[in-house]
Amino acid sequence: AQSVTQLDSHVSVSEGTPVLLRCNYSSSYSPSLFWYVQHPNKGLQLLLKYTSAATLVKGINGFEAEFKKSETSFHLTKPSAHMSDAAEYFCVVTPGGATNKLIFGTGTLLAVQP
Amino acid sequence: DVKVTQSSRYLVKRTGEKVFLECVQDMDHENMFWYRQDPGLGLRLIYFSYDVKMKEKGDIPEGYSVSREKKERFSLILESASTNQTSMYLCASSSLASQAYNEQFFGPGTRLTVL
């Protein structure tokens, strides 16, 4: 069965410091992996996606994630946090094949302190 | 840009009422989805649809039904609302062209409160 685990429910960083949001996945197939962001009172927006091309994926707003098959991880990073990065982040896996289903992690709430 | 709209941002209903949540997408997407979002649980799939008049149960379909009479519109129905259906409801769509990547586009959500 496919699943995704976000290791931290809350992360707090200071503005200008690095961001690391951790995600581990479980999949029987070659998965596609995504990070979505949800700002307060807004819908989900796609940050980046991994689809078996380059293992280091660059997304919007300076975020990137690295697919590590040996560690079954897909951690999200950003070198320098900005106040506007405060939001909830979801790691998402899709098992591959013809399915359209997405499997969401439980989310990580990122707080950015001034 | 893909646009997914939901009929209401906030909705308050009473226990036992029939509730309709509407979702419209303007990009001619074949696939549409309804999720509910609860704190600490992430998003859970209620129902999805691959085509007009087609529907499939997701992970938590109990207490819900759906309708897709037109390609652009996907409705979620709570036949008899209960307090445990108080939640944020999110609609999403995706195209067959991006099926290999399963990228979904989300609406802003409807926050439903059942009293």
PDB file of C-alpha atoms in Angstrom:
ATOM      1  CA  ALA A   1       0.000   0.000   0.000  1.00  0.00           C
ATOM      2  CA  GLN A   2       1.109   3.519  -0.711  1.00  0.00           C
ATOM      3  CA  SER A   3       1.506   6.042   2.065  1.00  0.00           C
ATOM      4  CA  VAL A   4       3.336   9.197   2.959  1.00  0.00           C
ATOM      5  CA  THR A   5       4.596  10.352   6.352  1.00  0.00           C
ATOM      6  CA  GLN A   6       5.406  13.923   7.219  1.00  0.00           C
ATOM      7  CA  LEU A   7       7.716  13.702  10.157  1.00  0.00           C
ATOM      8  CA  ASP A   8       6.932  17.078  11.709  1.00  0.00           C
ATOM      9  CA  SER A   9       3.497  18.543  12.275  1.00  0.00           C
ATOM     10  CA  HIS A  10       4.942  21.977  13.133  1.00  0.00           C
ATOM     11  CA  VAL A  11       8.210  23.633  12.138  1.00  0.00           C
ATOM     12  CA  SER A  12       9.295  27.085  13.247  1.00  0.00           C
ATOM     13  CA  VAL A  13      12.209  28.971  11.698  1.00  0.00           C
ATOM     14  CA  SER A  14      13.519  32.499  11.771  1.00  0.00           C
ATOM     15  CA  GLU A  15      13.324  34.654   8.697  1.00  0.00           C
ATOM     16  CA  GLY A  16      16.458  34.226   6.583  1.00  0.00           C
ATOM     17  CA  THR A  17      17.329  30.772   7.949  1.00  0.00           C
ATOM     18  CA  PRO A  18      17.002  27.483   6.037  1.00  0.00           C
ATOM     19  CA  VAL A  19      13.792  25.489   5.860  1.00  0.00           C
ATOM     20  CA  LEU A  20      13.635  21.688   5.980  1.00  0.00           C
ATOM     21  CA  LEU A  21      10.286  19.870   5.844  1.00  0.00           C
ATOM     22  CA  ARG A  22      10.645  16.128   5.986  1.00  0.00           C
ATOM     23  CA  CYS A  23       8.661  13.530   4.067  1.00  0.00           C
ATOM     24  CA  ASN A  24       9.017   9.769   3.740  1.00  0.00           C
ATOM     25  CA  TYR A  25       6.940   7.682   1.394  1.00  0.00           C
ATOM     26  CA  SER A  26       6.028   4.092   0.842  1.00  0.00           C
ATOM     27  CA  SER A  27       5.145   2.864  -2.617  1.00  0.00           C
ATOM     28  CA  SER A  28       5.169  -0.441  -4.420  1.00  0.00           C
ATOM     29  CA  TYR A  29       5.645   1.256  -7.754  1.00  0.00           C
ATOM     30  CA  SER A  30       7.731   4.074  -9.109  1.00  0.00           C
ATOM     31  CA  PRO A  31       5.890   6.926  -7.494  1.00  0.00           C
ATOM     32  CA  SER A  32       5.205  10.459  -8.521  1.00  0.00           C
ATOM     33  CA  LEU A  33       5.701  12.815  -5.607  1.00  0.00           C
ATOM     34  CA  PHE A  34       4.474  16.327  -4.997  1.00  0.00           C
ATOM     35  CA  TRP A  35       4.637  19.121  -2.490  1.00  0.00           C
ATOM     36  CA  TYR A  36       1.605  21.366  -2.209  1.00  0.00           C
ATOM     37  CA  VAL A  37       1.323  24.536  -0.140  1.00  0.00           C
ATOM     38  CA  GLN A  38      -1.792  25.995   1.445  1.00  0.00           C
ATOM     39  CA  HIS A  39      -1.741  29.564   2.675  1.00  0.00           C
ATOM     40  CA  PRO A  40      -4.365  30.589   5.235  1.00  0.00           C
ATOM     41  CA  ASN A  41      -7.859  30.600   3.738  1.00  0.00           C
ATOM     42  CA  LYS A  42      -6.519  29.662   0.325  1.00  0.00           C
ATOM     43  CA  GLY A  43      -6.676  26.566  -1.860  1.00  0.00           C
ATOM     44  CA  LEU A  44      -3.760  24.217  -2.381  1.00  0.00           C
ATOM     45  CA  GLN A  45      -1.073  25.280  -4.791  1.00  0.00           C
ATOM     46  CA  LEU A  46       1.470  22.968  -6.394  1.00  0.00           C
ATOM     47  CA  LEU A  47       5.019  23.789  -5.274  1.00  0.00           C
ATOM     48  CA  LEU A  48       6.895  21.123  -7.196  1.00  0.00           C
ATOM     49  CA  LYS A  49       6.659  17.583  -8.520  1.00  0.00           C
ATOM     50  CA  TYR A  50       8.922  14.617  -9.083  1.00  0.00           C
ATOM     51  CA  THR A  51       8.045  12.354 -11.984  1.00  0.00           C
ATOM     52  CA  SER A  52      11.118  10.107 -12.424  1.00  0.00           C
ATOM     53  CA  ALA A  53      13.230  12.632 -14.267  1.00  0.00           C
ATOM     54  CA  ALA A  54      15.879  14.563 -12.324  1.00  0.00           C
ATOM     55  CA  THR A  55      16.056  13.600  -8.652  1.00  0.00           C
ATOM     56  CA  LEU A  56      16.558  17.219  -7.572  1.00  0.00           C
ATOM     57  CA  VAL A  57      13.402  19.111  -8.336  1.00  0.00           C
ATOM     58  CA  LYS A  58      13.108  22.876  -8.279  1.00  0.00           C
ATOM     59  CA  GLY A  59       9.792  24.505  -7.567  1.00  0.00           C
ATOM     60  CA  ILE A  60       8.293  27.914  -7.148  1.00  0.00           C
ATOM     61  CA  ASN A  61       9.361  30.532  -4.600  1.00  0.00           C
ATOM     62  CA  GLY A  62      12.864  29.086  -4.198  1.00  0.00           C
ATOM     63  CA  PHE A  63      11.805  25.689  -2.863  1.00  0.00           C
ATOM     64  CA  GLU A  64      13.369  22.453  -3.973  1.00  0.00           C
ATOM     65  CA  ALA A  65      13.150  18.781  -3.050  1.00  0.00           C
ATOM     66  CA  GLU A  66      15.377  15.782  -3.575  1.00  0.00           C
ATOM     67  CA  PHE A  67      14.057  12.319  -4.327  1.00  0.00           C
ATOM     68  CA  LYS A  68      16.159   9.702  -2.538  1.00  0.00           C
ATOM     69  CA  LYS A  69      14.992   6.225  -3.406  1.00  0.00           C
ATOM     70  CA  SER A  70      17.387   4.498  -1.033  1.00  0.00           C
ATOM     71  CA  GLU A  71      15.959   6.505   1.863  1.00  0.00           C
ATOM     72  CA  THR A  72      12.380   6.658   0.479  1.00  0.00           C
ATOM     73  CA  SER A  73      12.457  10.365   1.216  1.00  0.00           C
ATOM     74  CA  PHE A  74      11.379  13.534  -0.539  1.00  0.00           C
ATOM     75  CA  HIS A  75      12.323  16.364   1.804  1.00  0.00           C
ATOM     76  CA  LEU A  76      11.462  19.963   0.956  1.00  0.00           C
ATOM     77  CA  THR A  77      14.093  22.652   1.454  1.00  0.00           C
ATOM     78  CA  LYS A  78      14.621  26.349   0.972  1.00  0.00           C
ATOM     79  CA  PRO A  79      17.894  28.156   1.711  1.00  0.00           C
ATOM     80  CA  SER A  80      16.368  31.244   3.270  1.00  0.00           C
ATOM     81  CA  ALA A  81      12.881  31.535   4.733  1.00  0.00           C
ATOM     82  CA  HIS A  82      10.665  34.495   4.054  1.00  0.00           C
ATOM     83  CA  MET A  83       7.711  35.641   6.103  1.00  0.00           C
ATOM     84  CA  SER A  84       5.427  34.834   3.178  1.00  0.00           C
ATOM     85  CA  ASP A  85       6.457  31.161   3.396  1.00  0.00           C
ATOM     86  CA  ALA A  86       4.340  30.702   6.518  1.00  0.00           C
ATOM     87  CA  ALA A  87       1.738  28.159   5.450  1.00  0.00           C
ATOM     88  CA  GLU A  88       0.832  24.497   5.645  1.00  0.00           C
ATOM     89  CA  TYR A  89       2.759  22.121   3.395  1.00  0.00           C
ATOM     90  CA  PHE A  90       1.574  18.745   2.193  1.00  0.00           C
ATOM     91  CA  CYS A  91       3.688  15.943   0.822  1.00  0.00           C
ATOM     92  CA  VAL A  92       1.730  13.853  -1.664  1.00  0.00           C
ATOM     93  CA  VAL A  93       2.389  10.530  -3.383  1.00  0.00           C
ATOM     94  CA  THR A  94       0.649   8.923  -6.256  1.00  0.00           C
ATOM     95  CA  PRO A  95       1.294   5.238  -6.711  1.00  0.00           C
ATOM     96  CA  GLY A  96       1.786   5.369 -10.425  1.00  0.00           C
ATOM     97  CA  GLY A  97       0.126   3.535 -13.234  1.00  0.00           C
ATOM     98  CA  ALA A  98      -3.249   4.645 -14.457  1.00  0.00           C
ATOM     99  CA  THR A  99      -4.603   5.730 -11.110  1.00  0.00           C
ATOM    100  CA  ASN A 100      -5.525   9.336 -10.544  1.00  0.00           C
ATOM    101  CA  LYS A 101      -5.525   9.073  -6.802  1.00  0.00           C
ATOM    102  CA  LEU A 102      -3.341  11.251  -4.637  1.00  0.00           C
ATOM    103  CA  ILE A 103      -2.355  10.212  -1.145  1.00  0.00           C
ATOM    104  CA  PHE A 104      -1.748  13.134   1.173  1.00  0.00           C
ATOM    105  CA  GLY A 105       0.440  13.430   4.201  1.00  0.00           C
ATOM    106  CA  THR A 106      -1.013  14.992   7.315  1.00  0.00           C
ATOM    107  CA  GLY A 107       0.685  18.311   6.684  1.00  0.00           C
ATOM    108  CA  THR A 108       3.439  20.411   8.236  1.00  0.00           C
ATOM    109  CA  LEU A 109       2.626  23.868   9.496  1.00  0.00           C
ATOM    110  CA  LEU A 110       5.552  26.204   8.892  1.00  0.00           C
ATOM    111  CA  ALA A 111       5.876  29.285  11.089  1.00  0.00           C
ATOM    112  CA  VAL A 112       8.399  31.982  10.195  1.00  0.00           C
ATOM    113  CA  GLN A 113       9.517  34.247  13.013  1.00  0.00           C
ATOM    114  CA  PRO A 114      10.766  37.789  12.284  1.00  0.00           C
TER     115      PRO A 114
ATOM    116  CA  ASP B   1      -4.607  29.348 -15.900  1.00  0.00           C
ATOM    117  CA  VAL B   2      -6.744  26.568 -14.531  1.00  0.00           C
ATOM    118  CA  LYS B   3      -9.574  27.857 -12.475  1.00  0.00           C
ATOM    119  CA  VAL B   4     -11.561  25.730 -10.070  1.00  0.00           C
ATOM    120  CA  THR B   5     -14.354  27.516  -8.287  1.00  0.00           C
ATOM    121  CA  GLN B   6     -16.564  26.413  -5.429  1.00  0.00           C
ATOM    122  CA  SER B   7     -20.006  27.833  -4.858  1.00  0.00           C
ATOM    123  CA  SER B   8     -19.512  28.961  -1.265  1.00  0.00           C
ATOM    124  CA  ARG B   9     -16.542  29.793   0.928  1.00  0.00           C
ATOM    125  CA  TYR B  10     -18.502  29.366   4.148  1.00  0.00           C
ATOM    126  CA  LEU B  11     -21.688  27.428   4.784  1.00  0.00           C
ATOM    127  CA  VAL B  12     -23.673  26.801   7.957  1.00  0.00           C
ATOM    128  CA  LYS B  13     -26.330  24.087   7.984  1.00  0.00           C
ATOM    129  CA  ARG B  14     -28.411  22.258  10.537  1.00  0.00           C
ATOM    130  CA  THR B  15     -28.303  18.548  11.339  1.00  0.00           C
ATOM    131  CA  GLY B  16     -30.490  16.575   8.965  1.00  0.00           C
ATOM    132  CA  GLU B  17     -30.476  19.137   6.172  1.00  0.00           C
ATOM    133  CA  LYS B  18     -29.599  18.146   2.618  1.00  0.00           C
ATOM    134  CA  VAL B  19     -26.490  20.032   1.540  1.00  0.00           C
ATOM    135  CA  PHE B  20     -25.165  20.659  -1.963  1.00  0.00           C
ATOM    136  CA  LEU B  21     -21.585  21.739  -2.589  1.00  0.00           C
ATOM    137  CA  GLU B  22     -20.883  22.801  -6.140  1.00  0.00           C
ATOM    138  CA  CYS B  23     -17.602  22.831  -8.015  1.00  0.00           C
ATOM    139  CA  VAL B  24     -16.908  24.152 -11.493  1.00  0.00           C
ATOM    140  CA  GLN B  25     -13.702  23.992 -13.521  1.00  0.00           C
ATOM    141  CA  ASP B  26     -13.042  25.903 -16.709  1.00  0.00           C
ATOM    142  CA  MET B  27     -10.234  23.888 -18.292  1.00  0.00           C
ATOM    143  CA  ASP B  28     -12.192  21.015 -19.814  1.00  0.00           C
ATOM    144  CA  HIS B  29     -10.635  18.542 -17.379  1.00  0.00           C
ATOM    145  CA  GLU B  30     -11.908  14.997 -17.467  1.00  0.00           C
ATOM    146  CA  ASN B  31     -11.208  14.160 -13.828  1.00  0.00           C
ATOM    147  CA  MET B  32     -12.762  15.798 -10.803  1.00  0.00           C
ATOM    148  CA  PHE B  33     -12.380  15.078  -7.105  1.00  0.00           C
ATOM    149  CA  TRP B  34     -13.904  15.905  -3.732  1.00  0.00           C
ATOM    150  CA  TYR B  35     -11.794  15.866  -0.569  1.00  0.00           C
ATOM    151  CA  ARG B  36     -12.372  16.804   2.998  1.00  0.00           C
ATOM    152  CA  GLN B  37      -9.615  18.383   5.055  1.00  0.00           C
ATOM    153  CA  ASP B  38      -9.437  18.028   8.823  1.00  0.00           C
ATOM    154  CA  PRO B  39      -6.650  19.176  11.159  1.00  0.00           C
ATOM    155  CA  GLY B  40      -4.018  16.511  11.640  1.00  0.00           C
ATOM    156  CA  LEU B  41      -5.551  14.232   9.010  1.00  0.00           C
ATOM    157  CA  GLY B  42      -4.524  15.923   5.788  1.00  0.00           C
ATOM    158  CA  LEU B  43      -6.845  15.548   2.824  1.00  0.00           C
ATOM    159  CA  ARG B  44      -9.005  12.485   2.410  1.00  0.00           C
ATOM    160  CA  LEU B  45     -10.686  11.548  -0.854  1.00  0.00           C
ATOM    161  CA  ILE B  46     -14.469  11.273  -0.734  1.00  0.00           C
ATOM    162  CA  TYR B  47     -15.425  10.641  -4.376  1.00  0.00           C
ATOM    163  CA  PHE B  48     -13.984  11.174  -7.806  1.00  0.00           C
ATOM    164  CA  SER B  49     -15.196  11.154 -11.363  1.00  0.00           C
ATOM    165  CA  TYR B  50     -13.450  10.268 -14.604  1.00  0.00           C
ATOM    166  CA  ASP B  51     -16.178  11.436 -16.929  1.00  0.00           C
ATOM    167  CA  VAL B  52     -19.704  12.726 -17.110  1.00  0.00           C
ATOM    168  CA  LYS B  53     -22.066  10.502 -15.139  1.00  0.00           C
ATOM    169  CA  MET B  54     -19.142   8.389 -13.934  1.00  0.00           C
ATOM    170  CA  LYS B  55     -18.213   8.262 -10.268  1.00  0.00           C
ATOM    171  CA  GLU B  56     -16.063   6.181  -7.991  1.00  0.00           C
ATOM    172  CA  LYS B  57     -15.847   5.991  -4.238  1.00  0.00           C
ATOM    173  CA  GLY B  58     -12.786   7.330  -2.540  1.00  0.00           C
ATOM    174  CA  ASP B  59     -11.565   6.493   0.919  1.00  0.00           C
ATOM    175  CA  ILE B  60     -14.424   7.983   2.964  1.00  0.00           C
ATOM    176  CA  PRO B  61     -17.650   7.956   0.864  1.00  0.00           C
ATOM    177  CA  GLU B  62     -20.062   7.155   3.697  1.00  0.00           C
ATOM    178  CA  GLY B  63     -22.692   9.842   4.152  1.00  0.00           C
ATOM    179  CA  TYR B  64     -21.941  11.486   0.799  1.00  0.00           C
ATOM    180  CA  SER B  65     -23.023  11.188  -2.799  1.00  0.00           C
ATOM    181  CA  VAL B  66     -21.979  13.004  -5.955  1.00  0.00           C
ATOM    182  CA  SER B  67     -23.382  14.084  -9.266  1.00  0.00           C
ATOM    183  CA  ARG B  68     -21.662  14.905 -12.531  1.00  0.00           C
ATOM    184  CA  GLU B  69     -24.182  15.793 -15.220  1.00  0.00           C
ATOM    185  CA  LYS B  70     -21.849  18.116 -17.118  1.00  0.00           C
ATOM    186  CA  LYS B  71     -18.122  17.842 -17.675  1.00  0.00           C
ATOM    187  CA  GLU B  72     -17.297  21.100 -15.944  1.00  0.00           C
ATOM    188  CA  ARG B  73     -19.432  20.608 -12.832  1.00  0.00           C
ATOM    189  CA  PHE B  74     -19.088  18.148  -9.953  1.00  0.00           C
ATOM    190  CA  SER B  75     -21.466  18.307  -7.025  1.00  0.00           C
ATOM    191  CA  LEU B  76     -21.049  16.829  -3.573  1.00  0.00           C
ATOM    192  CA  ILE B  77     -24.256  15.998  -1.720  1.00  0.00           C
ATOM    193  CA  LEU B  78     -24.721  15.407   1.963  1.00  0.00           C
ATOM    194  CA  GLU B  79     -28.070  13.636   2.075  1.00  0.00           C
ATOM    195  CA  SER B  80     -28.621  14.301   5.778  1.00  0.00           C
ATOM    196  CA  ALA B  81     -25.930  16.472   7.288  1.00  0.00           C
ATOM    197  CA  SER B  82     -24.438  15.466  10.602  1.00  0.00           C
ATOM    198  CA  THR B  83     -22.125  17.317  12.972  1.00  0.00           C
ATOM    199  CA  ASN B  84     -19.213  15.011  12.136  1.00  0.00           C
ATOM    200  CA  GLN B  85     -19.360  16.336   8.588  1.00  0.00           C
ATOM    201  CA  THR B  86     -18.247  19.744   9.762  1.00  0.00           C
ATOM    202  CA  SER B  87     -15.066  20.218   7.774  1.00  0.00           C
ATOM    203  CA  MET B  88     -13.284  21.993   4.942  1.00  0.00           C
ATOM    204  CA  TYR B  89     -14.273  20.561   1.572  1.00  0.00           C
ATOM    205  CA  LEU B  90     -11.920  20.898  -1.373  1.00  0.00           C
ATOM    206  CA  CYS B  91     -12.654  20.237  -5.008  1.00  0.00           C
ATOM    207  CA  ALA B  92      -9.937  19.457  -7.546  1.00  0.00           C
ATOM    208  CA  SER B  93      -9.626  18.640 -11.221  1.00  0.00           C
ATOM    209  CA  SER B  94      -7.035  17.133 -13.506  1.00  0.00           C
ATOM    210  CA  SER B  95      -6.718  16.320 -17.170  1.00  0.00           C
ATOM    211  CA  LEU B  96      -6.020  13.038 -18.878  1.00  0.00           C
ATOM    212  CA  ALA B  97      -3.128  14.772 -20.594  1.00  0.00           C
ATOM    213  CA  SER B  98      -1.369  15.104 -17.250  1.00  0.00           C
ATOM    214  CA  GLN B  99      -2.588  11.764 -15.922  1.00  0.00           C
ATOM    215  CA  ALA B 100       0.863  10.324 -15.893  1.00  0.00           C
ATOM    216  CA  TYR B 101       1.800  12.953 -13.362  1.00  0.00           C
ATOM    217  CA  ASN B 102      -1.555  13.183 -11.604  1.00  0.00           C
ATOM    218  CA  GLU B 103      -1.257  16.904 -11.039  1.00  0.00           C
ATOM    219  CA  GLN B 104      -4.494  18.190  -9.593  1.00  0.00           C
ATOM    220  CA  PHE B 105      -5.721  21.769  -9.416  1.00  0.00           C
ATOM    221  CA  PHE B 106      -7.658  22.810  -6.355  1.00  0.00           C
ATOM    222  CA  GLY B 107     -10.470  25.196  -5.612  1.00  0.00           C
ATOM    223  CA  PRO B 108     -10.384  27.550  -2.597  1.00  0.00           C
ATOM    224  CA  GLY B 109     -12.494  25.260  -0.431  1.00  0.00           C
ATOM    225  CA  THR B 110     -15.845  25.434   1.341  1.00  0.00           C
ATOM    226  CA  ARG B 111     -15.817  25.512   5.110  1.00  0.00           C
ATOM    227  CA  LEU B 112     -18.990  23.729   6.181  1.00  0.00           C
ATOM    228  CA  THR B 113     -20.315  23.903   9.709  1.00  0.00           C
ATOM    229  CA  VAL B 114     -23.168  21.600  10.714  1.00  0.00           C
ATOM    230  CA  LEU B 115     -24.974  22.656  13.881  1.00  0.00           C
TER     231      LEU B 115
END
